[in-house]
Coordinates of C-alpha atoms and ligand atoms in Angstrom, one line a residue:
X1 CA 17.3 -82.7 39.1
X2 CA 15.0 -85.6 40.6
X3 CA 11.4 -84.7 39.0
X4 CA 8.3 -86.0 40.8
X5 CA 7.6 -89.9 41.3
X6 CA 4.6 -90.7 43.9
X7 CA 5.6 -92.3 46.6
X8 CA 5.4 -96.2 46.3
X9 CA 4.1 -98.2 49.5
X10 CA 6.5 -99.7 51.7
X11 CA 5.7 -102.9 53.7
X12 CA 2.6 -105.3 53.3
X13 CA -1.3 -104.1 53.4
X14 CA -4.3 -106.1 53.8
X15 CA -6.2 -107.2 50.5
X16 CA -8.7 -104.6 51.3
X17 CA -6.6 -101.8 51.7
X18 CA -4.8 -103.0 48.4
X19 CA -7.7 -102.4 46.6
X20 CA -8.6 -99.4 48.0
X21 CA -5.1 -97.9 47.5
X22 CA -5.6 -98.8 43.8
X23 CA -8.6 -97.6 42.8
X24 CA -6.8 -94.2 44.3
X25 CA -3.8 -94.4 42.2
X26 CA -1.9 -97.6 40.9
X27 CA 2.0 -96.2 40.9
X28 CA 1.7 -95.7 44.8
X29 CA -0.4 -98.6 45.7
X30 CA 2.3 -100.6 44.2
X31 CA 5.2 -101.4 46.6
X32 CA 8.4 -100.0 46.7
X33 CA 10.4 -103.6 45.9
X34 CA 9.0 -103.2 42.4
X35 CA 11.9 -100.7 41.3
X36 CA 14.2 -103.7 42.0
X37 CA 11.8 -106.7 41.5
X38 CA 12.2 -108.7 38.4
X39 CA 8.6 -110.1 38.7
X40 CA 6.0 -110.5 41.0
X41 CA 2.7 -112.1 41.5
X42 CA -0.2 -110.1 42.3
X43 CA -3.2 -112.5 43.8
X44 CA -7.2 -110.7 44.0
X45 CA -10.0 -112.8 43.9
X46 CA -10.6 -114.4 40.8
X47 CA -7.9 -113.4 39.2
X48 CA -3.9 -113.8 38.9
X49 CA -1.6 -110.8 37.6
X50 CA 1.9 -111.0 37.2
X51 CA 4.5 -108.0 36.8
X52 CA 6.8 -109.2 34.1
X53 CA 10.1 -106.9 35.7
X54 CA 13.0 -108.0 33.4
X55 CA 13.9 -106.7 29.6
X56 CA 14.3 -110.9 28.4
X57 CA 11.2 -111.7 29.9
X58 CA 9.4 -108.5 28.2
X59 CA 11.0 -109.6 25.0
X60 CA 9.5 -113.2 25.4
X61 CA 6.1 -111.7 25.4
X62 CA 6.0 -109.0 23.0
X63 CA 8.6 -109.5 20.2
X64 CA 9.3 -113.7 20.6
X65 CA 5.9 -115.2 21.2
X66 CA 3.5 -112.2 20.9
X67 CA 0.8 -114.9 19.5
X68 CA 0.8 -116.7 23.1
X69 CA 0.6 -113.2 24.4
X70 CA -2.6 -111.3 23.2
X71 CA -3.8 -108.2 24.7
X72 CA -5.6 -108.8 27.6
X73 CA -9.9 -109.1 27.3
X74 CA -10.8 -107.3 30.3
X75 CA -8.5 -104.2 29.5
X76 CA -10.5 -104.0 26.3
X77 CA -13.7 -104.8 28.2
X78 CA -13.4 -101.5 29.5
X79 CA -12.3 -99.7 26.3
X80 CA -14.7 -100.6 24.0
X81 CA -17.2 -97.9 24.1
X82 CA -14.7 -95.8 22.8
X83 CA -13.1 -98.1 20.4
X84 CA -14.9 -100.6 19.4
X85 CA -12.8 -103.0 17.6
X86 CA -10.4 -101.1 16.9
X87 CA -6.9 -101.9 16.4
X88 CA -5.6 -101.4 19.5
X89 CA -8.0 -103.8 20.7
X90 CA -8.5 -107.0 18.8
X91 CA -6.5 -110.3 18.8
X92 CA -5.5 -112.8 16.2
X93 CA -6.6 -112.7 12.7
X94 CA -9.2 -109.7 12.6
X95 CA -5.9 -107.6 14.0
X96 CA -3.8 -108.9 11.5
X97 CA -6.5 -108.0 9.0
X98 CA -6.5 -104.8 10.1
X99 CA -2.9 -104.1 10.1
X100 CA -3.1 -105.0 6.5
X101 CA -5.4 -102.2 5.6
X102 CA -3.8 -99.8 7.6
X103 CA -0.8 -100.1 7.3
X104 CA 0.1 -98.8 3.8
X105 CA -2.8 -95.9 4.5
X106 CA -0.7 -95.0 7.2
X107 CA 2.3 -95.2 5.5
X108 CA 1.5 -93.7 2.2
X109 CA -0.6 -90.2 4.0
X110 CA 3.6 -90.3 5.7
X111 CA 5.8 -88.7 8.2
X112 CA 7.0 -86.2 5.4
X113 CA 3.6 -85.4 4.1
X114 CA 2.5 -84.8 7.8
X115 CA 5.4 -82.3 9.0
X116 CA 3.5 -79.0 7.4
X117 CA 0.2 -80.1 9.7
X118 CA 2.6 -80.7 12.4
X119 CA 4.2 -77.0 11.8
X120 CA 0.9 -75.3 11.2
X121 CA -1.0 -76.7 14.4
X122 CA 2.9 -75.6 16.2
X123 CA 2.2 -71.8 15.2
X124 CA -1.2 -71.9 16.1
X125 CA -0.1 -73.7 19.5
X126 CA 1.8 -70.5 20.0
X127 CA -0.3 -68.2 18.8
X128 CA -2.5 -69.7 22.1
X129 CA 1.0 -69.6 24.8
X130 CA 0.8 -65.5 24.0
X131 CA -2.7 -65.5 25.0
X132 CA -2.1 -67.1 28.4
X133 CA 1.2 -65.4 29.2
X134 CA 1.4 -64.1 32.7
X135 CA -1.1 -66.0 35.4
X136 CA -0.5 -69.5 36.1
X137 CA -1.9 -71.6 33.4
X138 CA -2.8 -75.2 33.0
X139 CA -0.6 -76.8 30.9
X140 CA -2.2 -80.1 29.8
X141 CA -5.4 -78.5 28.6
X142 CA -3.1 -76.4 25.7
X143 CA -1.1 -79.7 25.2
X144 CA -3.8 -81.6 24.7
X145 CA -5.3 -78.9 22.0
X146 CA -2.1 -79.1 20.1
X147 CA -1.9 -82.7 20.0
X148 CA -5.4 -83.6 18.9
X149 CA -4.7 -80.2 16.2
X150 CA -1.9 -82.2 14.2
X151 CA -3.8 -85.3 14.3
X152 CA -7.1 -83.5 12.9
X153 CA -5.0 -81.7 10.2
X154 CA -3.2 -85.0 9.5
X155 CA -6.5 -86.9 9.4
X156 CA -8.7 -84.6 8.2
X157 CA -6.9 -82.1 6.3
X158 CA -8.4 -78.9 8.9
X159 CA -7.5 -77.4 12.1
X160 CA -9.9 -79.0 15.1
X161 CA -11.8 -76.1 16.5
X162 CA -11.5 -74.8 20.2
X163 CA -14.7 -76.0 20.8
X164 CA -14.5 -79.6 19.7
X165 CA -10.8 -79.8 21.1
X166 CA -11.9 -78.5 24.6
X167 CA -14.9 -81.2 24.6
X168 CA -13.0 -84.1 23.3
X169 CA -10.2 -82.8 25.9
X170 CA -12.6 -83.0 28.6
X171 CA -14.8 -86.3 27.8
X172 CA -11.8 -88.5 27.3
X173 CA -10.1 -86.8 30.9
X174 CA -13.9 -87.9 32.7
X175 CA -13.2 -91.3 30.8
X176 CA -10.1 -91.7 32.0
X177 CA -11.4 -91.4 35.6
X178 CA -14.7 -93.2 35.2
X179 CA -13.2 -96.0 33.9
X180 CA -9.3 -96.8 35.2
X181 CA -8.2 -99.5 32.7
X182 CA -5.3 -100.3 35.3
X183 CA -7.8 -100.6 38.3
X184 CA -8.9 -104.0 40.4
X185 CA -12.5 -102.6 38.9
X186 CA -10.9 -103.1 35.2
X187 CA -10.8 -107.1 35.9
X188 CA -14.1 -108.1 36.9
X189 CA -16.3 -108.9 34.3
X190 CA -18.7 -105.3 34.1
X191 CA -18.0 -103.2 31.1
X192 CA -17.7 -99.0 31.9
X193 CA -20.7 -97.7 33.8
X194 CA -23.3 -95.8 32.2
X195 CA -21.3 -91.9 32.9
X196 CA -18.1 -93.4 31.3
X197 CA -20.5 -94.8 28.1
X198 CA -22.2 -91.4 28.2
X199 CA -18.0 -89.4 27.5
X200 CA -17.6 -92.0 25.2
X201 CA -20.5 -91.2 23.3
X202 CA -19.7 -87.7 22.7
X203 CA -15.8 -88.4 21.4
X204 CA -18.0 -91.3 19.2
X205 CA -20.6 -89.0 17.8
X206 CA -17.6 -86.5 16.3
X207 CA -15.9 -89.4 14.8
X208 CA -18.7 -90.9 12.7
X209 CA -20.2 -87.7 11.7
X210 CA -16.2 -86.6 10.7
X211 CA -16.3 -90.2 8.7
X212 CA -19.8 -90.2 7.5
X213 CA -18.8 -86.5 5.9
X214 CA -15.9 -88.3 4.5
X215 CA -17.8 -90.8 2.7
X216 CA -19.9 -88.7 1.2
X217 CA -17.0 -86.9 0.1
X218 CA -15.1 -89.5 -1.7
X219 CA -18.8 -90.3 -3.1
X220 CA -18.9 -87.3 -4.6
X221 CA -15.0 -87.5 -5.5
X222 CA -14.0 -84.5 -3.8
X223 CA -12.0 -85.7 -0.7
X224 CA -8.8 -84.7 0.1
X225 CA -5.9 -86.9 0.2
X226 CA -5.4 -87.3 3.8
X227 CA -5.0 -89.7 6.2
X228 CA -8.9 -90.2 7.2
X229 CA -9.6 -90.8 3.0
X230 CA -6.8 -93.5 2.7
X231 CA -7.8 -95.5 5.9
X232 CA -11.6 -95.3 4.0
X233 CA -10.3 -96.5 0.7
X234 CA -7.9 -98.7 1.8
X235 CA -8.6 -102.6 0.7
X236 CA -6.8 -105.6 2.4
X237 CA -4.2 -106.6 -0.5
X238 CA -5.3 -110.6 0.7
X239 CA -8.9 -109.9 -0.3
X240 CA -9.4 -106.9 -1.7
X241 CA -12.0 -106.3 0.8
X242 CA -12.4 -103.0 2.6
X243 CA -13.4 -102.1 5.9
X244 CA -17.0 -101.2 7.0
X245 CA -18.8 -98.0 8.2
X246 CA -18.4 -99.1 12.2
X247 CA -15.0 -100.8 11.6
X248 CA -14.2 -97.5 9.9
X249 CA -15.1 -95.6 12.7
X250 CA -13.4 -97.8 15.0
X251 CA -10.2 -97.4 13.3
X252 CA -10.3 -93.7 12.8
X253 CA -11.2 -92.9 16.6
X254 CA -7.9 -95.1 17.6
X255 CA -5.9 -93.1 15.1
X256 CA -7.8 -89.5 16.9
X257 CA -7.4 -90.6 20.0
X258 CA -3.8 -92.9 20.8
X259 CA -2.5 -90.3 18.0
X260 CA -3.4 -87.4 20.3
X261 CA -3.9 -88.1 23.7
X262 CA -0.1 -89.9 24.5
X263 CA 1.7 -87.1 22.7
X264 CA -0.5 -84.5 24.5
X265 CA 0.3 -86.4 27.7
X266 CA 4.4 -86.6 26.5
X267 CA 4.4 -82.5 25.9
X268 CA 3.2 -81.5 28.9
X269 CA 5.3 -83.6 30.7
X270 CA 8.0 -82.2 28.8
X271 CA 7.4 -78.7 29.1
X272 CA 6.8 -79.7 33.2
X273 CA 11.0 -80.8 33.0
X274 CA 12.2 -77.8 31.0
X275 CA 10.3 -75.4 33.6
X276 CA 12.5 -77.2 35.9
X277 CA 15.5 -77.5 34.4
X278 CA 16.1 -74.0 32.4
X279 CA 19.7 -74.7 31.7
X280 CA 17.7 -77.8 28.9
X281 CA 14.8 -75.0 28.5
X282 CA 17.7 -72.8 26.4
X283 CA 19.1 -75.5 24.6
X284 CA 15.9 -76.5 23.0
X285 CA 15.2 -72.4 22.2
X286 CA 19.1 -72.8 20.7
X287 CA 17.4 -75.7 18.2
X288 CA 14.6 -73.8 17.5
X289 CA 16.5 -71.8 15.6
X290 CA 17.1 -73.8 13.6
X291 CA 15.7 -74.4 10.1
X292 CA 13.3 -77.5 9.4
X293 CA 12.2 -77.7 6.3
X294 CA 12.1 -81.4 5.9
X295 CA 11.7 -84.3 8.5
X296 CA 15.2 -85.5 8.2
X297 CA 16.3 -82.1 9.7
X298 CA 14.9 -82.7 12.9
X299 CA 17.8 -85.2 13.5
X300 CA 20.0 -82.0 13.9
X301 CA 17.8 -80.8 16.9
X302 CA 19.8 -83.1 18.8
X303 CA 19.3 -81.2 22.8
X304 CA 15.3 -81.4 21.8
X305 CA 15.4 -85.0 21.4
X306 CA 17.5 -86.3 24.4
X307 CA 14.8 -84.2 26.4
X308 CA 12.0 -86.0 24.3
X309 CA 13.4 -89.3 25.0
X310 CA 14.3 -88.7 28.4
X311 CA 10.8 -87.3 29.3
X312 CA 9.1 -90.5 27.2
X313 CA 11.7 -92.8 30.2
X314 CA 10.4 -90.6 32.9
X315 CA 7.0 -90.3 32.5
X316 CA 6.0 -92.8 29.6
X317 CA 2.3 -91.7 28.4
X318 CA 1.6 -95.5 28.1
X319 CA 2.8 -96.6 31.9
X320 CA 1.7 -100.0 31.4
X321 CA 0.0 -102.9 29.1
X322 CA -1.4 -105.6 29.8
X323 CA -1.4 -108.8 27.9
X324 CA -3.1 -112.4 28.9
X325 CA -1.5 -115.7 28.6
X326 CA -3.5 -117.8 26.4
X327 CA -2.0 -121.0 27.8
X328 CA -0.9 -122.1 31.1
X329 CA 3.2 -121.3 31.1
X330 CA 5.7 -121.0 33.4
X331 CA 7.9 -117.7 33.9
X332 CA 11.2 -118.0 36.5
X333 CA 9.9 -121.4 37.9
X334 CA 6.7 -119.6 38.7
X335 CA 3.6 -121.2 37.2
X336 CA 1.2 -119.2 35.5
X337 CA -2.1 -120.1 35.0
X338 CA -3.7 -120.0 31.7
X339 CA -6.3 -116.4 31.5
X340 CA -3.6 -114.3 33.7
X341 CA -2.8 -110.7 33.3
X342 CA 0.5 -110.5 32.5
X343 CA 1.4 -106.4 33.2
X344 CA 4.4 -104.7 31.5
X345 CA 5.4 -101.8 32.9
X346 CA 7.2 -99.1 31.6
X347 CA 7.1 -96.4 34.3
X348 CA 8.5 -99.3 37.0
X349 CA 11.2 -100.7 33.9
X350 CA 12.4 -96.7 33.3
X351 CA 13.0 -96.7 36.6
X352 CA 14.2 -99.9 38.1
X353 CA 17.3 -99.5 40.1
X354 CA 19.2 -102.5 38.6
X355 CA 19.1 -101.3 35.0
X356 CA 19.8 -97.6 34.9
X357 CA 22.4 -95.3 36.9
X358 CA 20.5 -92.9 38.7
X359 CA 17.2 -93.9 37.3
X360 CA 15.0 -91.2 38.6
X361 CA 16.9 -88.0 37.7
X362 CA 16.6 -86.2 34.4
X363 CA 19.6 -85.8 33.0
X364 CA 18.9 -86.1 28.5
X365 CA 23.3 -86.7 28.4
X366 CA 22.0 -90.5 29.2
X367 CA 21.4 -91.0 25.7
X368 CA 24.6 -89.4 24.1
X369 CA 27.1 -92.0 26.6
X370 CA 27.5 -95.7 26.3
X371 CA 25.2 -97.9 27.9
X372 CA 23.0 -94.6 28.2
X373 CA 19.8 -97.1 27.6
X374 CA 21.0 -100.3 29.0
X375 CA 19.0 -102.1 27.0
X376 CA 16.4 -101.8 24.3
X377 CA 13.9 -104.1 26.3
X378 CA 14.4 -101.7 29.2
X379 CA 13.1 -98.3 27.3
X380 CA 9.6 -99.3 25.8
X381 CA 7.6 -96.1 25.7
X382 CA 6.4 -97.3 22.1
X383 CA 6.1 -101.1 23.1
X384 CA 7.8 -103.5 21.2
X385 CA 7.1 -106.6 18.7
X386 CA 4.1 -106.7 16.0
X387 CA 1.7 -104.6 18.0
X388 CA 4.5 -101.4 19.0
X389 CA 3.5 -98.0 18.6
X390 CA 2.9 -97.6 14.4
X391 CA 2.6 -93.6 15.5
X392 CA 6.2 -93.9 17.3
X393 CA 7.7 -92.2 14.0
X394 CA 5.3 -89.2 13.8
X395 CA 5.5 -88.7 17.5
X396 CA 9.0 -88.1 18.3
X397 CA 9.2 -85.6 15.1
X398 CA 5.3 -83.8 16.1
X399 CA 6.5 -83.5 20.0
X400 CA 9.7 -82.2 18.7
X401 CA 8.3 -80.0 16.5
X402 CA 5.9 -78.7 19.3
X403 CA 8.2 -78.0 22.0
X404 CA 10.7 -75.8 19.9
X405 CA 7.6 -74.0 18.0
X406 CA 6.2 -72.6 21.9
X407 CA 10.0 -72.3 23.5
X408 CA 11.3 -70.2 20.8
X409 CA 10.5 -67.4 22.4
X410 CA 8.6 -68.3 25.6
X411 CA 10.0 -69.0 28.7
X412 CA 8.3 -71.8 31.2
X413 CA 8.5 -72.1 34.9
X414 CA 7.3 -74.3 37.6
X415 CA 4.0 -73.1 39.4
X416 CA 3.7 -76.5 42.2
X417 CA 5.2 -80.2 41.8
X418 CA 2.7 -82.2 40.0
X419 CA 1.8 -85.7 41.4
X420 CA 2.1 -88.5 38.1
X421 CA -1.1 -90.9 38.1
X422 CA -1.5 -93.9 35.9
X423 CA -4.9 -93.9 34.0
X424 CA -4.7 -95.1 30.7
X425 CA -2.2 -92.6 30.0
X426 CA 0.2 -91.1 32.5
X427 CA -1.4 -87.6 33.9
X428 CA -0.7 -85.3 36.6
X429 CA -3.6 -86.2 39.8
X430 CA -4.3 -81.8 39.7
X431 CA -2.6 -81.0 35.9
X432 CA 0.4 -79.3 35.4
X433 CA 0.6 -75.6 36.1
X434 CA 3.5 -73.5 34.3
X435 CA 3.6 -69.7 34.2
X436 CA 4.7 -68.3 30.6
X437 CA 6.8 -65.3 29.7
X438 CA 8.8 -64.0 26.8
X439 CA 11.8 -65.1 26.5
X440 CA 13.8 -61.8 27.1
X441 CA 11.8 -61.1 30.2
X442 CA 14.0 -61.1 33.2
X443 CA 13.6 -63.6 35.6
X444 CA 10.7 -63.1 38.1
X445 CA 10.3 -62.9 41.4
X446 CA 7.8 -66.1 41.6
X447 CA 10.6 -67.9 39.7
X448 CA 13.7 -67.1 41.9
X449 CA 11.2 -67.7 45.0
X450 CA 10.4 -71.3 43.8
X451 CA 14.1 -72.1 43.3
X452 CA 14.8 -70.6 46.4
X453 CA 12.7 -73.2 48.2
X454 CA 14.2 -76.3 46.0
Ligands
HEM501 C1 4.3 -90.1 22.5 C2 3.3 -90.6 21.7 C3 2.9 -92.0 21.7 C4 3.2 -93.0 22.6 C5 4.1 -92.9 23.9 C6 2.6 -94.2 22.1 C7 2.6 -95.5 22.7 C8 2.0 -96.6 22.3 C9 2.1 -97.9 22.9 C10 2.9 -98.2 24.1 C11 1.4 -98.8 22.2 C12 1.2 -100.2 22.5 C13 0.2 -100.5 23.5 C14 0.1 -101.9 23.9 O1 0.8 -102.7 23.3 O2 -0.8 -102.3 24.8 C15 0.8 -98.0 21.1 C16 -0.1 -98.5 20.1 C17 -0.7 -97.8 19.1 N1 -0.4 -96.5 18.8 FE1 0.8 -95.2 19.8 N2 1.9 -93.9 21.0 C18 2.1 -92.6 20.7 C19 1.6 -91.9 19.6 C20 0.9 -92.4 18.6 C21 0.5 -91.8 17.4 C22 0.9 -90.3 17.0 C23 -0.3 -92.6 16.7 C24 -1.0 -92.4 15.3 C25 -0.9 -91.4 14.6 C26 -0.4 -93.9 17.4 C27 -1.2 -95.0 17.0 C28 -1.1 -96.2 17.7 C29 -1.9 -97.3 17.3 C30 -2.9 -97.4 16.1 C31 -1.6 -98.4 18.2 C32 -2.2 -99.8 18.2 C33 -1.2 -100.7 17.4 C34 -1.6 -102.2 17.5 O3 -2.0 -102.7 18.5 O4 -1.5 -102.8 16.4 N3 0.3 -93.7 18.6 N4 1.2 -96.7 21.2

């Protein structure tokens, strides 16, 4: 089964239709060579971008010389309203000073401690699937509400309500789209406009009221032991000193928002591939079956995480980063000025035609043959080096535990063929539409009509 991909562009365009095709959509303004290139230099006024293509040149930049590496400044330019300086942002020593804090917060609040907010936010994801049972729904909308609901029971110790889940939902979606981190816009030196400041106000004003009410909390010595309270508590083990109110805030919205919004965008897609391959859609109902009582037995839901792993290749919620050489270098005889965007892409490595057999079909067997994943530096949805996903962990084991909480007993099918566009994360252009049914339902009409006219 060959799942959506947008059509690349074939052939050469002027520089002005270039741009305009990428402020449309970057994955088909980019041309069709790049599924084979191993680099390629991209030349726009001002500026000089280069599409590292190859797993030892990625590994150069992110795990051997991240330092000479650092994420690119005009990515965050265009980020910081929402983040601040928040890890995901920063460079150099104030990262590294972060990390430090974080770190063992992060570690200590656990995987295991996290798996009953993971199950609790699964049953109340399915308690919403019955609700929407029949009609076409969209998908992403209900992904999204079950991925920010594990991350606010994780953080916060309570279930996010619909209301603040539908708003977050929508703001960061209008963000997204005001401000395309991966568009020619991105690179020239304005921040967001004021309609993007405006959504990222609102996710903003939730987080520092969530972390003022925390403070006041811990004050008072009544805070739960969560996730949020260690991140406010936590001191840097160099100098004992502990982060402040903004830099708190900052650090909490990265862990609300890359801790919700790339697993939200990794379900639906997910769910999208089961609807379309129902022979996968019954193997993952065969694992939820089974019993999980602690994290390690998720490893026995084998089926469940060949499809997660094969949806994160497919469609990887982070489709590409961007880093900026500090120093002029030189990368296969090319030179490459010092202040270039150096973009690593994992929806054009997941797929390139030289490194994986039949890159574009779904097919989760891949990852139980040999040489499934030809190489580690070719399969990056988490990144790699210092700065790789810390969150990879708790993802695989919340989507996991997701999926086989709403397929138990739910069917999904295929409503249209979304189209994949790369903002920040990797969304459908129109959302993803599935109809839901029980389980034991026979198969409908609509369904044997839309196979019918594969
Ligand atoms: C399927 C889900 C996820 C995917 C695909 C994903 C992917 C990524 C990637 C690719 C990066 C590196 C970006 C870059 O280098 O430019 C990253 C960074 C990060 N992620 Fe995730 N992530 C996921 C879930 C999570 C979760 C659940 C959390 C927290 C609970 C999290 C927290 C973070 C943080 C804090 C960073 C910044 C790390 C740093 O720069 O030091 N992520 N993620």
């Amino acid at each position: 089964m060959i799942p959506p991909k947008p059509q690349a562009r074939n052939g050469n365009v002027s520089l002005r239709r270039y741009a305009k095709l990428l402020r449309k959509d970057i994955l088909s303004a980019l041309p069709d060579r790049l599924y084979r290139a191993k680099m390629a230099e991209f030349r726009m006024p001002f500026i000089r971008s280069f599409l590292l293509n190859e797993p030892h040149l990625v590994r150069h930049v992110l795990t051997e010389c991240p330092s000479r590496y650092p994420k690119s400044t005009r990515v965050a330019r265009g980020l910081r309203p929402l983040l601040g300086q928040s890890v995901f942002l920063t460079n150099g020593a104030l990262w590294q000073k972060q990390r430090r804090i974080i770190d063992p917060a992060f570690a200590e609040a656990g995987l295991k401690a996290s798996l009953p907010a993971m199950q609790a936010a699964a049953q109340a994801a399915e308690k919403r699937f019955q609700t929407l049972a029949g009609p076409a729904v969209q998908i992403d909308a209900l992904a999204s509400h079950a991925a920010a609901d594990v991350i606010f029971r994780t953080l916060f110790s309570r279930p996010i309500s619909d209301t603040i889940a539908a708003e977050t939902y929508a703001a960061f979606r209008s963000y997204q789209r005001l401000q395309p981190v991966l568009s020619p816009r991105a690179f020239l030196p304005f921040g967001p406009g004021r309609a993007a400041r405006r959504e990222a106000e609102k996710i903003r004003r939730l987080i520092t009221m969530m972390v003022q009410e925390r403070v006041k909390d811990i004050a008072n010595d009544c805070a739960p032991d969560d996730l949020a309270t260690r991140i406010l508590q936590a001191r840097d083990p160099q100098t004992d000193a502990h982060l402040s109110e903004t830099e708190m805030v900052d650090q909490v919205a990265i862990f609300f928002l890359a801790g919700h919004e790339t697993s939200a965008a990794a379900l639906a897609w997910a769910l999208y591939l089961l609807a379309v391959a129902p022979e996968w859609q019954d193997r993952v109902a065969t694992d939820a079956r089974r019993r999980v009582t602690e994290v390690s037995d998720l490893g026995s839901l084998r089926d469940t995480r060949d499809v997660v792993r094969e949806t994160l290749r497919l469609y990887p919620p982070v489709p590409m980063m961007v880093r900026q050489a500090a120093a002029r270098t030189e990368f296969r005889k090319r030179a490459v000025p010092c202040g270039s965007q150096l973009i690593i892409s994992p929806w054009h490595l997941h797929r390139h035609k030289d490194l994986w057999p039949e890159p574009d079909r779904f097919d989760p067997t891949r990852w139980r043959r040999a040489g499934g994943c030809p190489n580690r530096s070719a399969y990056l949805p988490f990144s790699a080096g210092p700065r790789i996903c810390p969150g990879a962990g708790f993802a695989m084991a919340e989507v996991t535990v997701l999926l086989t909480a709403l397929l138990r007993d739910w069917r999904v099918y295929p409503v249209d063929r979304p189209v994949p566009v790369a903002h920040l994360t990797l969304r459908s252009q129109d959302g993803i539409r599935l109809r839901i049914e029980p389980r034991n339902k026979a198969v409908t009409k609509a369904q044997s009509e839309w196979e019918t006219a594969q």
